[in-house]
């Protein structure tokens, strides 16, 4: 990974494109979460129904501070003790900061503040969170290599960011901040 690759990926994100990038365990697909056409295209190439919702990845808690505002001190401390890292949390969104096309049929949104260097660099350079969903067609195993990303998506992905996967063996667990229960393991 170098600055040039990050700059190219950010340019693609800002133009409404879809990128593939390494994450903690598998290759991810990303786009601008506030661009409905980009999200719709991502869902289409994954063959993923909108109602399932998507994860947002951020470089810091600051990038998602609006979602943290309604949480109590205990919940904020819990998040801070697990971030940055391979932990995804379902957070409430009472102020409707995140668009419905990201949340799907859920009232909250799944968020991860990643420690992965590529995800950190992407979100930092982009200036906010990006969509982070596994690079696979629904029901297929997530891509563990750039070659598999190309096999699944061909030219439907506008840019593939250089980098290596993290050391996790499986995608992150998702827990609900309201009760700390596991939603996806």
Coordinates of C-alpha atoms in Angstrom, one line a residue:
X1 CA 0.0 0.0 0.0
X2 CA 1.2 3.5 -0.8
X3 CA -0.2 7.0 -0.9
X4 CA -0.8 6.8 -4.7
X5 CA -3.0 3.7 -4.3
X6 CA -5.0 5.4 -1.5
X7 CA -5.4 8.6 -3.6
X8 CA -6.6 6.6 -6.5
X9 CA -9.1 4.8 -4.4
X10 CA -10.4 8.0 -2.8
X11 CA -10.8 9.5 -6.3
X12 CA -12.9 6.5 -7.3
X13 CA -15.0 6.8 -4.1
X14 CA -15.7 10.5 -4.7
X15 CA -16.7 9.8 -8.3
X16 CA -19.3 7.2 -7.1
X17 CA -17.3 4.1 -7.9
X18 CA -16.8 0.8 -6.1
X19 CA -13.4 -0.2 -4.7
X20 CA -12.1 -3.5 -3.3
X21 CA -9.7 -3.4 -0.4
X22 CA -8.1 -5.8 2.2
X23 CA -9.6 -5.8 5.6
X24 CA -8.9 -7.7 8.9
X25 CA -9.9 -11.1 7.5
X26 CA -11.3 -10.9 3.9
X27 CA -11.4 -8.6 0.9
X28 CA -14.1 -5.9 1.2
X29 CA -16.1 -3.8 -1.2
X30 CA -16.6 -0.2 -0.5
X31 CA -18.2 2.9 -1.7
X32 CA -19.5 6.3 -0.5
X33 CA -22.3 5.5 1.9
X34 CA -24.0 8.8 1.1
X35 CA -24.2 8.1 -2.6
X36 CA -27.4 6.2 -3.3
X37 CA -26.3 5.2 -6.9
X38 CA -23.0 3.8 -5.6
X39 CA -24.6 1.8 -2.9
X40 CA -27.3 0.5 -5.3
X41 CA -24.6 -0.6 -7.7
X42 CA -22.6 -2.3 -5.0
X43 CA -25.7 -4.2 -3.8
X44 CA -26.5 -5.2 -7.4
X45 CA -23.0 -6.6 -8.2
X46 CA -23.1 -8.5 -4.8
X47 CA -26.7 -9.6 -5.5
X48 CA -27.4 -8.5 -1.9
X49 CA -30.9 -7.3 -0.9
X50 CA -31.0 -3.8 0.4
X51 CA -33.0 -4.8 3.5
X52 CA -30.0 -6.6 5.0
X53 CA -28.0 -3.4 5.5
X54 CA -24.3 -2.7 5.2
X55 CA -21.4 -2.1 7.6
X56 CA -19.6 1.3 7.8
X57 CA -15.8 1.3 8.4
X58 CA -14.2 4.3 9.9
X59 CA -10.6 5.4 10.8
X60 CA -11.6 6.9 14.2
X61 CA -14.4 7.4 16.6
X62 CA -14.3 11.1 15.5
X63 CA -15.5 10.1 12.0
X64 CA -18.7 8.6 13.5
X65 CA -19.1 11.0 16.5
X66 CA -22.7 11.8 15.6
X67 CA -23.6 8.2 16.1
X68 CA -21.8 8.1 19.5
X69 CA -23.6 11.2 20.8
X70 CA -26.8 9.4 22.0
X71 CA -24.8 6.6 23.8
X72 CA -24.3 6.6 27.6
X73 CA -20.8 6.7 29.2
X74 CA -20.7 2.9 29.7
X75 CA -21.5 2.2 26.1
X76 CA -18.9 4.7 24.9
X77 CA -16.3 3.1 27.2
X78 CA -17.2 -0.3 25.8
X79 CA -16.7 0.9 22.2
X80 CA -13.4 2.6 23.1
X81 CA -12.1 -0.6 24.7
X82 CA -12.7 -2.5 21.4
X83 CA -11.8 0.1 18.8
X84 CA -9.8 0.4 16.7
X85 CA -10.0 -3.3 16.1
X86 CA -11.9 -6.1 14.4
X87 CA -15.1 -5.4 16.3
X88 CA -18.3 -4.3 14.6
X89 CA -21.1 -2.7 16.7
X90 CA -24.8 -2.1 15.8
X91 CA -25.4 1.5 17.0
X92 CA -28.7 3.3 17.2
X93 CA -29.3 6.2 14.8
X94 CA -32.1 8.2 16.3
X95 CA -31.0 11.4 14.4
X96 CA -31.2 9.5 11.1
X97 CA -27.6 10.4 10.2
X98 CA -27.1 7.3 8.0
X99 CA -29.2 6.8 4.9
X100 CA -31.8 4.0 4.8
X101 CA -30.0 2.5 1.8
X102 CA -27.1 1.7 4.2
X103 CA -29.2 0.6 7.2
X104 CA -31.6 -1.5 5.2
X105 CA -34.6 -2.5 7.3
X106 CA -32.7 -1.8 10.5
X107 CA -33.2 1.3 12.7
X108 CA -29.5 1.3 13.6
X109 CA -26.3 0.9 11.7
X110 CA -23.3 -1.5 12.0
X111 CA -20.0 0.3 12.4
X112 CA -16.4 -0.7 12.8
X113 CA -13.4 1.6 13.6
X114 CA -10.8 -0.5 12.0
X115 CA -7.1 -1.0 13.0
X116 CA -6.3 -2.4 9.5
X117 CA -3.7 0.0 7.9
X118 CA -5.4 0.1 4.5
X119 CA -8.9 0.7 6.0
X120 CA -7.4 3.4 8.3
X121 CA -5.6 5.1 5.4
X122 CA -8.7 4.9 3.1
X123 CA -11.1 6.4 5.7
X124 CA -8.6 9.0 6.8
X125 CA -7.9 10.2 3.2
X126 CA -11.6 10.0 2.3
X127 CA -12.5 12.0 5.4
X128 CA -15.2 9.8 6.7
X129 CA -16.6 6.3 6.9
X130 CA -17.0 4.1 3.9
X131 CA -19.2 1.1 3.2
X132 CA -17.4 -2.2 4.1
X133 CA -19.0 -5.4 2.9
X134 CA -17.3 -8.7 2.1
X135 CA -16.2 -9.1 -1.5
X136 CA -18.4 -11.9 -2.6
X137 CA -21.6 -12.6 -4.4
X138 CA -24.2 -13.3 -1.8
X139 CA -23.9 -16.9 -0.4
X140 CA -20.4 -17.4 -1.9
X141 CA -17.3 -17.4 0.3
X142 CA -15.7 -14.0 0.8
X143 CA -12.7 -13.3 -1.3
X144 CA -9.3 -14.0 0.3
X145 CA -7.3 -12.7 -2.6
X146 CA -7.2 -10.0 -5.3
X147 CA -7.6 -12.8 -7.9
X148 CA -10.8 -14.0 -6.3
X149 CA -12.1 -10.4 -6.3
X150 CA -11.5 -10.2 -10.0
X151 CA -13.0 -13.7 -10.5
X152 CA -16.2 -12.6 -8.7
X153 CA -16.6 -9.1 -10.1
X154 CA -14.4 -8.6 -13.1
X155 CA -14.6 -5.0 -14.3
X156 CA -17.6 -4.2 -12.0
X157 CA -15.1 -3.1 -9.4
X158 CA -13.6 0.2 -10.4
X159 CA -10.4 0.0 -8.3
X160 CA -8.6 -2.6 -6.2
X161 CA -6.4 -1.2 -3.5
X162 CA -3.0 -2.9 -2.9
X163 CA -2.4 -4.4 0.5
X164 CA -2.5 -7.6 2.6
X165 CA -5.3 -9.1 4.6
X166 CA -5.1 -8.8 8.4
X167 CA -4.5 -11.7 10.7
X168 CA -8.2 -12.5 11.6
X169 CA -9.5 -15.8 10.3
X170 CA -13.1 -14.8 9.8
X171 CA -15.1 -11.6 9.3
X172 CA -15.7 -9.5 12.4
X173 CA -18.3 -10.4 15.0
X174 CA -21.3 -7.9 15.1
X175 CA -22.7 -7.0 18.5
X176 CA -25.5 -4.8 19.5
X177 CA -24.5 -1.9 21.8
X178 CA -27.9 -1.9 23.5
X179 CA -27.4 -5.3 25.1
X180 CA -23.9 -6.5 24.1
X181 CA -25.5 -9.5 22.4
X182 CA -23.9 -11.1 19.3
X183 CA -25.9 -10.4 16.2
X184 CA -23.4 -12.2 13.9
X185 CA -20.4 -14.4 14.9

